[in-house]
PDB file of C-alpha atoms in Angstrom:
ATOM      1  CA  UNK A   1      86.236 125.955  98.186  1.00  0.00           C
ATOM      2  CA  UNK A   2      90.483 126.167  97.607  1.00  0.00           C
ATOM      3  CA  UNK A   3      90.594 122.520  97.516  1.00  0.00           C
ATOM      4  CA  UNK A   4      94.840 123.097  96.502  1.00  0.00           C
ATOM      5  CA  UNK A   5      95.488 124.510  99.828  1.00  0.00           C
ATOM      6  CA  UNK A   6      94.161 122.127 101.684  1.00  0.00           C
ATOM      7  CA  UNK A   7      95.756 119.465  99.816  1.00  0.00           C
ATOM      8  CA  UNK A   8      99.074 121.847  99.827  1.00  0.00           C
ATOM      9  CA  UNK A   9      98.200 121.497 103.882  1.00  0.00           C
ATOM     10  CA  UNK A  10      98.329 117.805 103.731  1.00  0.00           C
ATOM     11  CA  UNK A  11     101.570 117.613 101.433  1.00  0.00           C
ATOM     12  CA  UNK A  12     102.907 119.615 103.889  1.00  0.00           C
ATOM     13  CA  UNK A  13     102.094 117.705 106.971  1.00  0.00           C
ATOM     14  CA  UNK A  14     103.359 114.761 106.031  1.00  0.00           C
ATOM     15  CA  UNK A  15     106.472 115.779 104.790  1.00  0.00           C
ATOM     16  CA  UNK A  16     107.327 117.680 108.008  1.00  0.00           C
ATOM     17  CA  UNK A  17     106.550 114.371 109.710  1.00  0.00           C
ATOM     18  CA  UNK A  18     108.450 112.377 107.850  1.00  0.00           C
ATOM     19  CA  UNK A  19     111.342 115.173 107.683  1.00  0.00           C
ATOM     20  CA  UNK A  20     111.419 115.874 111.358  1.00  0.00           C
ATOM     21  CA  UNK A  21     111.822 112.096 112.747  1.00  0.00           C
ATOM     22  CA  UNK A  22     113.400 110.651 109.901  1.00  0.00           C
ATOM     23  CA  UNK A  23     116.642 110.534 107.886  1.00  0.00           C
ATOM     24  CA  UNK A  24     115.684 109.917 104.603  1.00  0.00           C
ATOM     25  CA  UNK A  25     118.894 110.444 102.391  1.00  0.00           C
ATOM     26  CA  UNK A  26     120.005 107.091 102.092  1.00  0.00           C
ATOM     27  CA  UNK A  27     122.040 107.048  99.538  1.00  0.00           C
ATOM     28  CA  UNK A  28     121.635 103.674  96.939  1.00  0.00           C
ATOM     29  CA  UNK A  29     125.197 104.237  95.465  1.00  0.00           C
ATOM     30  CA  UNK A  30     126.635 103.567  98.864  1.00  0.00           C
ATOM     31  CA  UNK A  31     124.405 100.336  99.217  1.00  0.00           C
ATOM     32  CA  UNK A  32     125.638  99.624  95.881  1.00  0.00           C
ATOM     33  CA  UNK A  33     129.550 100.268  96.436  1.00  0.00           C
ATOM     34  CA  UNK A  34     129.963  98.412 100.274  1.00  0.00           C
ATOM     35  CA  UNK A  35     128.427  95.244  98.293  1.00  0.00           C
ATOM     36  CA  UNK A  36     130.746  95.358  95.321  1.00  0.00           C
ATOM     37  CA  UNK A  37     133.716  95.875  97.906  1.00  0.00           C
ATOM     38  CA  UNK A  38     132.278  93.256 100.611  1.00  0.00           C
ATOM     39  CA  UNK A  39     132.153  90.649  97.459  1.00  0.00           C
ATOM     40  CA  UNK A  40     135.577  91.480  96.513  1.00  0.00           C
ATOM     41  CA  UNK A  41     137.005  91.189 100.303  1.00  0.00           C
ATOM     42  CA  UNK A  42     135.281  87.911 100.850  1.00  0.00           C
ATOM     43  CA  UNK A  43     137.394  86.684  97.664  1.00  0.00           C
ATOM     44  CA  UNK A  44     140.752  87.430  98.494  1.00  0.00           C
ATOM     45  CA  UNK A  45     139.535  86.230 102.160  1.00  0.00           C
ATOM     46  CA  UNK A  46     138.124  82.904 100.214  1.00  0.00           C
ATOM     47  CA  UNK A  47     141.546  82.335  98.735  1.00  0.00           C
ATOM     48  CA  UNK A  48     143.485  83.521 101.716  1.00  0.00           C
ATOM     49  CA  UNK A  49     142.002  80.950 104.394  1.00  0.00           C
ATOM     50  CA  UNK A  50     139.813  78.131 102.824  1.00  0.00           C
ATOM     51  CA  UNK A  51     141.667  75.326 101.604  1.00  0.00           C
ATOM     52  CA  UNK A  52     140.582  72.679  98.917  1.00  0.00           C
ATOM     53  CA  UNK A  53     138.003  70.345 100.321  1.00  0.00           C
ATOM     54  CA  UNK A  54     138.557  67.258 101.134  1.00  0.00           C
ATOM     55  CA  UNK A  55     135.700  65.827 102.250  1.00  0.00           C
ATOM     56  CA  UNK A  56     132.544  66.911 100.992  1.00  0.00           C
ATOM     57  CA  UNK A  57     130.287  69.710 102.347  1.00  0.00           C
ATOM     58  CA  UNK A  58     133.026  71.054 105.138  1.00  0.00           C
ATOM     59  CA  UNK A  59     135.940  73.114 104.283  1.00  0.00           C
ATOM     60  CA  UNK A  60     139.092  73.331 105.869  1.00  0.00           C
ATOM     61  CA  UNK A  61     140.558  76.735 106.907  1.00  0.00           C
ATOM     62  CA  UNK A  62     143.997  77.313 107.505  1.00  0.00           C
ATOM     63  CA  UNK A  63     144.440  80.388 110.032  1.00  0.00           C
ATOM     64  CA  UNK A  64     148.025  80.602 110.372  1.00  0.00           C
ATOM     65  CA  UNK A  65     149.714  83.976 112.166  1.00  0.00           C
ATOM     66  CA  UNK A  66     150.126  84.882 108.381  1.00  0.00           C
ATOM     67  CA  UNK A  67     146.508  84.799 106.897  1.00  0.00           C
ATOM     68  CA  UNK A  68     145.269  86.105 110.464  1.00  0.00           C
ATOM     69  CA  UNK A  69     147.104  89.333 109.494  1.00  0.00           C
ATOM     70  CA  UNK A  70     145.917  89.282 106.083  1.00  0.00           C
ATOM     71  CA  UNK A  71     142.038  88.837 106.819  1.00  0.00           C
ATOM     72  CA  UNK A  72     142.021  91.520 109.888  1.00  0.00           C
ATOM     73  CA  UNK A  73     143.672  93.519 106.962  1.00  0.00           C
ATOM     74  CA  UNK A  74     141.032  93.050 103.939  1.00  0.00           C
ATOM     75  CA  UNK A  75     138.976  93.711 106.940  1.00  0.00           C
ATOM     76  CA  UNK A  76     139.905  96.856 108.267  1.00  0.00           C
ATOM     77  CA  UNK A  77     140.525  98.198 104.460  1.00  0.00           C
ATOM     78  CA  UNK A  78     137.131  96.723 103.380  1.00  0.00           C
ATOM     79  CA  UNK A  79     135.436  98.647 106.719  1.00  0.00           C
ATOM     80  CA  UNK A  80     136.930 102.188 105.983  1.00  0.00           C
ATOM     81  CA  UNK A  81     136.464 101.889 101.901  1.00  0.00           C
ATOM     82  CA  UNK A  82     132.752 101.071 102.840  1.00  0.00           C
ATOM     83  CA  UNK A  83     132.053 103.791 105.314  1.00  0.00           C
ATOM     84  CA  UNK A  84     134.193 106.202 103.180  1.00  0.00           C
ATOM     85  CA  UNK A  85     132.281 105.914 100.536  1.00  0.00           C
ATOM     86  CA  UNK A  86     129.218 105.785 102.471  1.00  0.00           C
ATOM     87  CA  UNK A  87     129.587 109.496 104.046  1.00  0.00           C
ATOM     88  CA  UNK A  88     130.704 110.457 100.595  1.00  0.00           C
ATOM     89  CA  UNK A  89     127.331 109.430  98.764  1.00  0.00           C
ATOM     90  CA  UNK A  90     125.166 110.357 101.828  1.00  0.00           C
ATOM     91  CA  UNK A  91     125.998 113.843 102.720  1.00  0.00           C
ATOM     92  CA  UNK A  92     125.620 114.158  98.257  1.00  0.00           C
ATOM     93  CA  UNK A  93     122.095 112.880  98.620  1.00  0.00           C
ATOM     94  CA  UNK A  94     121.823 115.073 101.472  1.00  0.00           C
ATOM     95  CA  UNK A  95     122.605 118.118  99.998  1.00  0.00           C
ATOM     96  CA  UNK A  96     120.444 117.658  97.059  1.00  0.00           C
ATOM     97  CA  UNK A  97     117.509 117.094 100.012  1.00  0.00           C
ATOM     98  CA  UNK A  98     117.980 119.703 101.235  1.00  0.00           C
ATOM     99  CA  UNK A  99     118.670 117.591 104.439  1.00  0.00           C
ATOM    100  CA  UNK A 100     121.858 118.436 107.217  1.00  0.00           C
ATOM    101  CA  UNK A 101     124.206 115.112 107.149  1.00  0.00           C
ATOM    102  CA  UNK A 102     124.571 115.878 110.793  1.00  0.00           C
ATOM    103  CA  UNK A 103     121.027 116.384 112.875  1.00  0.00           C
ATOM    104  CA  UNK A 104     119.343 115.402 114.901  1.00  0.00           C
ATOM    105  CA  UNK A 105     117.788 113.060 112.806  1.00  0.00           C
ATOM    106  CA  UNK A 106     120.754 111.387 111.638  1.00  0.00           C
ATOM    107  CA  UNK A 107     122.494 111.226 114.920  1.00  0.00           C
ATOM    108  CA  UNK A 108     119.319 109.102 116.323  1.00  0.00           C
ATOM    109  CA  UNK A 109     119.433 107.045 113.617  1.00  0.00           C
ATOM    110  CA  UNK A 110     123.167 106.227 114.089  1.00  0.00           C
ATOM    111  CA  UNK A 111     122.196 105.692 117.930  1.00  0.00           C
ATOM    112  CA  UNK A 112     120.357 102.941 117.752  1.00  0.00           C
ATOM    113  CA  UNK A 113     122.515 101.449 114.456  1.00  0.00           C
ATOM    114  CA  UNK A 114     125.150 101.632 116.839  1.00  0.00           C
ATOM    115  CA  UNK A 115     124.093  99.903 120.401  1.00  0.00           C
ATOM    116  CA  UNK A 116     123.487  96.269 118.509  1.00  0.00           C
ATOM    117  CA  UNK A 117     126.199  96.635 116.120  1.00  0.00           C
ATOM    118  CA  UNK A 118     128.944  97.271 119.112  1.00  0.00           C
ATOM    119  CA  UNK A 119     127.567  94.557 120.465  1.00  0.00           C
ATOM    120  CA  UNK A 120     127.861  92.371 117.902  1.00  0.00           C
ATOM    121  CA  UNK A 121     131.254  93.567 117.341  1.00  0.00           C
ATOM    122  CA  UNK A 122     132.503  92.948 120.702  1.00  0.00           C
ATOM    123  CA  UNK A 123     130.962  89.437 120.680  1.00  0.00           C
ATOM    124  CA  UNK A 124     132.594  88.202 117.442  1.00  0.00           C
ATOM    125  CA  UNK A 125     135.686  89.814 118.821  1.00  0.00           C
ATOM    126  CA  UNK A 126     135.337  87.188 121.978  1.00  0.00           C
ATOM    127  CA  UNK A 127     134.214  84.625 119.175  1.00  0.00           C
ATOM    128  CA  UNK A 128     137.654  84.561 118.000  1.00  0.00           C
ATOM    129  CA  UNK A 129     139.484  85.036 120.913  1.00  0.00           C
ATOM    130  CA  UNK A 130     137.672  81.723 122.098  1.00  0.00           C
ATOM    131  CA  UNK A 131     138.050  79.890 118.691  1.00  0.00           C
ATOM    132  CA  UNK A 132     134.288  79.981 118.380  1.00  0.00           C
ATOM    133  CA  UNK A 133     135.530  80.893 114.335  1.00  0.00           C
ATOM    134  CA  UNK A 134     132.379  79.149 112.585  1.00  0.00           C
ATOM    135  CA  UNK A 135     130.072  81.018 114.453  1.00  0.00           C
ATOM    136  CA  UNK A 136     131.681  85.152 113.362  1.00  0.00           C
ATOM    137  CA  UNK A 137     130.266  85.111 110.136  1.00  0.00           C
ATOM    138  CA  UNK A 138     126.656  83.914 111.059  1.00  0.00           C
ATOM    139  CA  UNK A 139     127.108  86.469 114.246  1.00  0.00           C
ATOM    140  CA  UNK A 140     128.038  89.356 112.142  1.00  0.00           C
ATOM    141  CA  UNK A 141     125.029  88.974 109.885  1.00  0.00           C
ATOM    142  CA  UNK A 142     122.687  88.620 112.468  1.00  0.00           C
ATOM    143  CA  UNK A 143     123.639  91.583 114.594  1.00  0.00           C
ATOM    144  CA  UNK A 144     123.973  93.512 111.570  1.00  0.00           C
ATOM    145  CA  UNK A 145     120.240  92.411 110.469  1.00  0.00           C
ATOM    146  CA  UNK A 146     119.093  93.338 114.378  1.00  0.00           C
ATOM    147  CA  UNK A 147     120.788  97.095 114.039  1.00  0.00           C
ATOM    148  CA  UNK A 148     118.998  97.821 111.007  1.00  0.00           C
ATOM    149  CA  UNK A 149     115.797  96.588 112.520  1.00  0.00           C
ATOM    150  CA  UNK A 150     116.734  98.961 115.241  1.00  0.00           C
ATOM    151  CA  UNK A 151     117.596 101.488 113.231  1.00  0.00           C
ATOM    152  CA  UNK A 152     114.793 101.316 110.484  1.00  0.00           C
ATOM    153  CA  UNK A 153     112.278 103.494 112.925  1.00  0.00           C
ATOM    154  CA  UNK A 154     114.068 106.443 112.095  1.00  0.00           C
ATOM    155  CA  UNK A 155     114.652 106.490 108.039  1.00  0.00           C
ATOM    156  CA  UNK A 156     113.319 104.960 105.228  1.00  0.00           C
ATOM    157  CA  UNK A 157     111.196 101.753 106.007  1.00  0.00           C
ATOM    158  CA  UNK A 158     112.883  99.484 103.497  1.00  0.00           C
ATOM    159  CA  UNK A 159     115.635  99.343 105.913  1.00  0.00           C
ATOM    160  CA  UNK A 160     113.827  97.404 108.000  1.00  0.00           C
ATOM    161  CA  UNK A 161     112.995  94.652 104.952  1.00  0.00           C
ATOM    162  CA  UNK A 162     116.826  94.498 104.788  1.00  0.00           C
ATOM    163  CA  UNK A 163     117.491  94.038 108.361  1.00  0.00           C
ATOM    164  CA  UNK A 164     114.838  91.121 108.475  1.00  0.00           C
ATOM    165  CA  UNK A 165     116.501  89.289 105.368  1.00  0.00           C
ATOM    166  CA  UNK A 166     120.122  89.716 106.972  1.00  0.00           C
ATOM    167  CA  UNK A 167     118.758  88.105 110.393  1.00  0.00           C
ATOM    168  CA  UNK A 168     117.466  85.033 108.178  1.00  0.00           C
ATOM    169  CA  UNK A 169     120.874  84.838 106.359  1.00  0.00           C
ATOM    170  CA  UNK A 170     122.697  85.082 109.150  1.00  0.00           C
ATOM    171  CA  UNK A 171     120.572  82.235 111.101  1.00  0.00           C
ATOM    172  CA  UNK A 172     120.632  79.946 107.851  1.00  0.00           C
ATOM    173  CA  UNK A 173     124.378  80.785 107.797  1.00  0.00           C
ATOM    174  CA  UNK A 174     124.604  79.213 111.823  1.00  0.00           C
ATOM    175  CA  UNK A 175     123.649  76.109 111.245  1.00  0.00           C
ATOM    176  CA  UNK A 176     125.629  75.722 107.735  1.00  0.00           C
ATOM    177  CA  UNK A 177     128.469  76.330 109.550  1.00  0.00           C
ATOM    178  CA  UNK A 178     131.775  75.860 107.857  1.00  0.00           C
ATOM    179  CA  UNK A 179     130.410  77.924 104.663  1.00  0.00           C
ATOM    180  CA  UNK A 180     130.367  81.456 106.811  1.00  0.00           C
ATOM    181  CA  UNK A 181     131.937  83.181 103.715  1.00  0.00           C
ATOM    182  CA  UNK A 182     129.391  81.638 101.437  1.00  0.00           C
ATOM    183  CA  UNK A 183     126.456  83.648 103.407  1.00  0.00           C
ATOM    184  CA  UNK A 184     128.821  86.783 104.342  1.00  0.00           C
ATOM    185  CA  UNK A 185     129.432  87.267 100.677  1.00  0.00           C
ATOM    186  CA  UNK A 186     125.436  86.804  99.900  1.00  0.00           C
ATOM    187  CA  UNK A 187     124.027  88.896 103.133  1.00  0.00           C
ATOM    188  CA  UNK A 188     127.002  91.853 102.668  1.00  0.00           C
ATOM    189  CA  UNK A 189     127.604  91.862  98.872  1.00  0.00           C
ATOM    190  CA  UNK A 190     124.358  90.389  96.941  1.00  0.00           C
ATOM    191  CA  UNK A 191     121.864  91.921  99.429  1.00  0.00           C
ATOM    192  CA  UNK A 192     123.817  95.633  99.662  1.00  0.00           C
ATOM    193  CA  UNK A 193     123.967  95.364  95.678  1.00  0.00           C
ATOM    194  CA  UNK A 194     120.383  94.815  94.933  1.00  0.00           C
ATOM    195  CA  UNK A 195     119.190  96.799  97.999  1.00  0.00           C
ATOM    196  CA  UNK A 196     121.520 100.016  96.725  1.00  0.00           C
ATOM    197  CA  UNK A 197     119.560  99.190  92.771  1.00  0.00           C
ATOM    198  CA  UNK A 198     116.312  99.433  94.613  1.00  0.00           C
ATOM    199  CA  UNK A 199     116.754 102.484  96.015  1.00  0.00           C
ATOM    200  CA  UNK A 200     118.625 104.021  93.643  1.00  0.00           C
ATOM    201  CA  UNK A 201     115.443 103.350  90.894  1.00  0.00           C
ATOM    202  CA  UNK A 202     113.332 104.257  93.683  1.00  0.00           C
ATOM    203  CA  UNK A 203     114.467 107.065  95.423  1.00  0.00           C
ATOM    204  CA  UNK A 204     117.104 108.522  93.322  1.00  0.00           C
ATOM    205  CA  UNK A 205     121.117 107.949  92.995  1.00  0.00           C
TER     206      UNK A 205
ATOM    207  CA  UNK B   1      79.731 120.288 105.888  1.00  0.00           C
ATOM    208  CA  UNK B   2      78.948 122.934 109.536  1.00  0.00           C
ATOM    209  CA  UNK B   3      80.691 120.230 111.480  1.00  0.00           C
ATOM    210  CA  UNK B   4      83.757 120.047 108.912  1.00  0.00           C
ATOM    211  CA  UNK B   5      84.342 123.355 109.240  1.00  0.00           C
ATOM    212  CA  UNK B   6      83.935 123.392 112.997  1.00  0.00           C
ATOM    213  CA  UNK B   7      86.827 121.574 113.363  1.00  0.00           C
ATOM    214  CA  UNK B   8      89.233 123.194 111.306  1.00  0.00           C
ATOM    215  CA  UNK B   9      91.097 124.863 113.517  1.00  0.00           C
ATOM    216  CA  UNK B  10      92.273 128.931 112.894  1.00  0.00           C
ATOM    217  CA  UNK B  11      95.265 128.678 114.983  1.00  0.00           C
ATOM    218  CA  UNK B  12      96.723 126.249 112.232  1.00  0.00           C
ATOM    219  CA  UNK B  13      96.092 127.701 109.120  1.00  0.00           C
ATOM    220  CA  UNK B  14      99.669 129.328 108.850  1.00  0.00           C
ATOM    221  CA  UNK B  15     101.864 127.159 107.196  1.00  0.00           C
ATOM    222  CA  UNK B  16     104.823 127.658 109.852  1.00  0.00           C
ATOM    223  CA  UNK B  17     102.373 126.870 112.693  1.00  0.00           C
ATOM    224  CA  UNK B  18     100.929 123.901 110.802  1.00  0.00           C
ATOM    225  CA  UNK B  19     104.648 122.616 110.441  1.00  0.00           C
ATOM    226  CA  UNK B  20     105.061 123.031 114.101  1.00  0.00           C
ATOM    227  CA  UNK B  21     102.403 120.652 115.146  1.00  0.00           C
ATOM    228  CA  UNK B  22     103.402 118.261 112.727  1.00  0.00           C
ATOM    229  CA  UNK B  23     106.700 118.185 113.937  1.00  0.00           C
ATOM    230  CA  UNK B  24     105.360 117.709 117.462  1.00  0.00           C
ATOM    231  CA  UNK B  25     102.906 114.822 116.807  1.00  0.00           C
ATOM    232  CA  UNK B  26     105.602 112.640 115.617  1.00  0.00           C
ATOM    233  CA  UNK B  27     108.537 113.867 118.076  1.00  0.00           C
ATOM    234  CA  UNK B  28     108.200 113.378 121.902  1.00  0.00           C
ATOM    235  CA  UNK B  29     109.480 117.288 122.149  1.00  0.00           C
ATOM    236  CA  UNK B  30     111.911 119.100 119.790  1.00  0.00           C
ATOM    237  CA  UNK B  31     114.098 122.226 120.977  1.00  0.00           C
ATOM    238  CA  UNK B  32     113.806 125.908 119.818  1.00  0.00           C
ATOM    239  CA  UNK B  33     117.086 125.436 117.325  1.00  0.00           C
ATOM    240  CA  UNK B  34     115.912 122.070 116.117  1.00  0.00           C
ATOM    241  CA  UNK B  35     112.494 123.648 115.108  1.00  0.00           C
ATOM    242  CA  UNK B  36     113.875 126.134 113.610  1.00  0.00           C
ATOM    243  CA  UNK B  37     116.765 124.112 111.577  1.00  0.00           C
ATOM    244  CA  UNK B  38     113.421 122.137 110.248  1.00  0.00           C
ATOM    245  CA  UNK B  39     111.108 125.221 109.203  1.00  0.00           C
ATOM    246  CA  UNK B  40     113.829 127.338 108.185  1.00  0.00           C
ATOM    247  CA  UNK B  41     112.449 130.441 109.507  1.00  0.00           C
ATOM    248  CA  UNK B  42     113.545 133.458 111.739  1.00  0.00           C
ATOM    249  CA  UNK B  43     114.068 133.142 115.145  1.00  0.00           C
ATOM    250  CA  UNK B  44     111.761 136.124 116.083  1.00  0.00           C
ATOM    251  CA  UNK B  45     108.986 134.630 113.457  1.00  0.00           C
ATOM    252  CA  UNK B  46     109.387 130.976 115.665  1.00  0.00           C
ATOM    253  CA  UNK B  47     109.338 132.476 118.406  1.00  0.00           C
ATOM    254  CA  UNK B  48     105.719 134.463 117.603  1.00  0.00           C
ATOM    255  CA  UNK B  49     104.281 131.136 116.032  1.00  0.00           C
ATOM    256  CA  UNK B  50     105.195 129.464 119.072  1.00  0.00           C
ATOM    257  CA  UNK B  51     103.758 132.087 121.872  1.00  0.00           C
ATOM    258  CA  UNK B  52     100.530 131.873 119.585  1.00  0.00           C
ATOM    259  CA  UNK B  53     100.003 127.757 119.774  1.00  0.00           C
ATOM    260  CA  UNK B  54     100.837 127.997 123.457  1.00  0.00           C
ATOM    261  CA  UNK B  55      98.594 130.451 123.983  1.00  0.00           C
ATOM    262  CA  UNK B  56      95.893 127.927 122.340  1.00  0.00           C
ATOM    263  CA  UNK B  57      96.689 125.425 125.074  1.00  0.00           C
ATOM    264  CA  UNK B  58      97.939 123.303 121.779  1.00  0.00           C
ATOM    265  CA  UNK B  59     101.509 123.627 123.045  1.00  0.00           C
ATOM    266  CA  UNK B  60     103.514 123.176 125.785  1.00  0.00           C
ATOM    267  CA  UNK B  61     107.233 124.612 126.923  1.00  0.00           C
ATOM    268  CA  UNK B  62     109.412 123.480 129.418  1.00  0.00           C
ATOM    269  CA  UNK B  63     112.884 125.616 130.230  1.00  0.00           C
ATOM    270  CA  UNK B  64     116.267 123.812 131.185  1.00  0.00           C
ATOM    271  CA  UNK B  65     119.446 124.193 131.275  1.00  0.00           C
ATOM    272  CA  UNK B  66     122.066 122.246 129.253  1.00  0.00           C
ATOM    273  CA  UNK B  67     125.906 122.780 129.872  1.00  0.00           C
ATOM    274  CA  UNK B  68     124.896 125.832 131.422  1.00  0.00           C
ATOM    275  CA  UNK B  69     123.331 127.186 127.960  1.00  0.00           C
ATOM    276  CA  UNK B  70     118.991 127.512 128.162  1.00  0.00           C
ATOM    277  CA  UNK B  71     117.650 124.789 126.389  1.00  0.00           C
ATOM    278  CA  UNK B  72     113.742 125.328 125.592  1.00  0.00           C
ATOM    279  CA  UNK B  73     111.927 121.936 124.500  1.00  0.00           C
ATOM    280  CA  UNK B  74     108.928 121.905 123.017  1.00  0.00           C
ATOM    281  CA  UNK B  75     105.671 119.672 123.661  1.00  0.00           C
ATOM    282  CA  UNK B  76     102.466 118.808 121.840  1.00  0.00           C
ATOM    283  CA  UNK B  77      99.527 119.296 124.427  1.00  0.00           C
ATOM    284  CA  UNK B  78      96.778 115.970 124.770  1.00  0.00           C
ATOM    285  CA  UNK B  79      94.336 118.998 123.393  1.00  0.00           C
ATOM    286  CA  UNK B  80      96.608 119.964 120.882  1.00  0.00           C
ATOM    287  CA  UNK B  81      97.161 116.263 119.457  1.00  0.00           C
ATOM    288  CA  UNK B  82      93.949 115.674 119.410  1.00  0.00           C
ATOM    289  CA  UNK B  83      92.645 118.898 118.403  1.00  0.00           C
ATOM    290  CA  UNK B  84      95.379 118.600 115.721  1.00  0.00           C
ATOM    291  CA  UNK B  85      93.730 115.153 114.473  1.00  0.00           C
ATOM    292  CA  UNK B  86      90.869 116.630 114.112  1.00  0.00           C
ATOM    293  CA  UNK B  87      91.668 119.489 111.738  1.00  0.00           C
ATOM    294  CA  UNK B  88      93.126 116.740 109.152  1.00  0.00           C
ATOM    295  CA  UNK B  89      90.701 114.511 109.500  1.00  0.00           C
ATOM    296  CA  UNK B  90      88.624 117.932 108.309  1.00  0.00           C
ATOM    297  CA  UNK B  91      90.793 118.711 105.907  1.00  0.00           C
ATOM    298  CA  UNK B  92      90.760 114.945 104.703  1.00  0.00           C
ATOM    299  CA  UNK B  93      87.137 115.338 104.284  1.00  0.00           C
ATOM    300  CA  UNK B  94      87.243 118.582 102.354  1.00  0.00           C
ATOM    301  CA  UNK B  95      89.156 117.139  99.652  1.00  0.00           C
ATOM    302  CA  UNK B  96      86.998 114.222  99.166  1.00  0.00           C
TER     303      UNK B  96
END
């Protein structure tokens, strides 16, 4: 009885299942990386817009035309740093897979990151157009949480662990409203940083 | 052990074949290039494997056209799914 094939059989099965509706080259460096550079934006945007308390357990911001320009600035650097160095580490992790960057796979996965992360998007953008501004930060993180729920079906399952700790962040982070950055920095920089360590011991850079 | 064996199935002890239906049970259909992206292999060896399982009623083809190019997806049968089940659940055994 060739007990090795048939275990070479089983190996075999389940990595072709997993390969063929899965991406599973997350890279942890990336995780690691859009957390050190979401702390650092929520800094400067700390210093930017929040000024001194006055009364305890509410800060003030100050959105003049000014800081406005400077946020949607840290923003928009902080957004293309993060998915820069995101397709950077992936398409490495990729490669040493053996996995395409660009298949069918990955294109699903993006999909469905996508559909509630637009969404979100386009909300917060009404948000501030409104003046609804205690509410983006909580809004961001839950969306974000809901697309990785979304997403989590097609690569690794710890995504979806993430995604469900973002959502509570992100609802804790709606009724403390008025310390938005507080939770931003925790949910985008202290989750990404020790999510990108886990995987990184786990899975491999 | 008669019964174990029974089950095992001929038609998937190729490895290409077996990767096939693995592909199949966990993807509502997959296309001739995205098949063959996955097992790395010829297109004239996919294309043999292929005939073979849907000769074995295990899988199913259906022919369309997109942006004017054929596009062949490919289908897991209810027999072949199940039938597919039942050769791990063999080879499961086996190994015990």
């Amino acid at each position: 009885m060739d007990k090795k094939k048939y275990l070479d059989d089983l190996h075999a099965i389940k990595y072709m299942m997993e390969r063929s509706s899965r991406f599973i080259s997350l890279s942890g460096t990336s995780g690691i990386l859009a957390g050190i550079f979401a702390l650092i934006a929520s800094f400067i945007a700390y210093i930017t817009v929040y000024i001194k308390p006055e009364n305890m357990g509410y800060l003030n911001t100050d959105l003049s035309q000014e800081s406005k320009f400077i946020i949607m600035t840290i923003a928009a650097a902080t957004l293309l740093l993060t998915l820069g160095a995101g397709i950077i580490f992936t398409s490495k992790k990729a490669r040493k897979d053996n996995q395409k960057l660009w298949d069918r796979q990955s294109r699903r996965l993006l999909i469905n990151l996508l559909i509630p992360l637009v969404t979100g998007g386009i909300f917060c953008m009404i948000l501030l157009l409104k003046g609804f501004i205690g509410l983006i930060a909580p809004a961001t993180l839950i969306f974000y949480g809901l697309a990785l729920v979304n997403a989590s079906k097609y690569t690794l399952s710890e995504i979806r662990s993430l995604g469900m700790i973002e959502i509570m962040t992100g609802l804790f982070a709606s009724y403390f409203v008025g310390f938005g950055i507080f939770f931003w920095s925790i949910g985008f920089g202290i989750l990404h940083i020790i999510y990108g360590i886990y995987m990184q011991r786990k899975y491999g850079s | 052990m008669k019964d174990l064996l029974k089950d095992l199935v001929k038609a998937f002890e190729n490895k290409t074949r077996l990767g096939i239906m693995s592909a199949l049970m966990v993807n509502d259909y997959l296309d001739f290039s995205s098949l063959k992206e996955l097992l790395d292999v010829t297109d004239g060896n996919l294309a043999s494997h292929l005939k073979l399982l849907e000769k074995g009623g295990f899988v199913t083809v259906r022919k369309e056209f997109l942006d004017r190019k054929p596009n062949t997806k490919y289908f897991a049968t209810e027999i072949g799914k199940e039938t597919f089940i039942r050769h791990i659940r063999a080879i499961e055994k086996l190994i015990q």
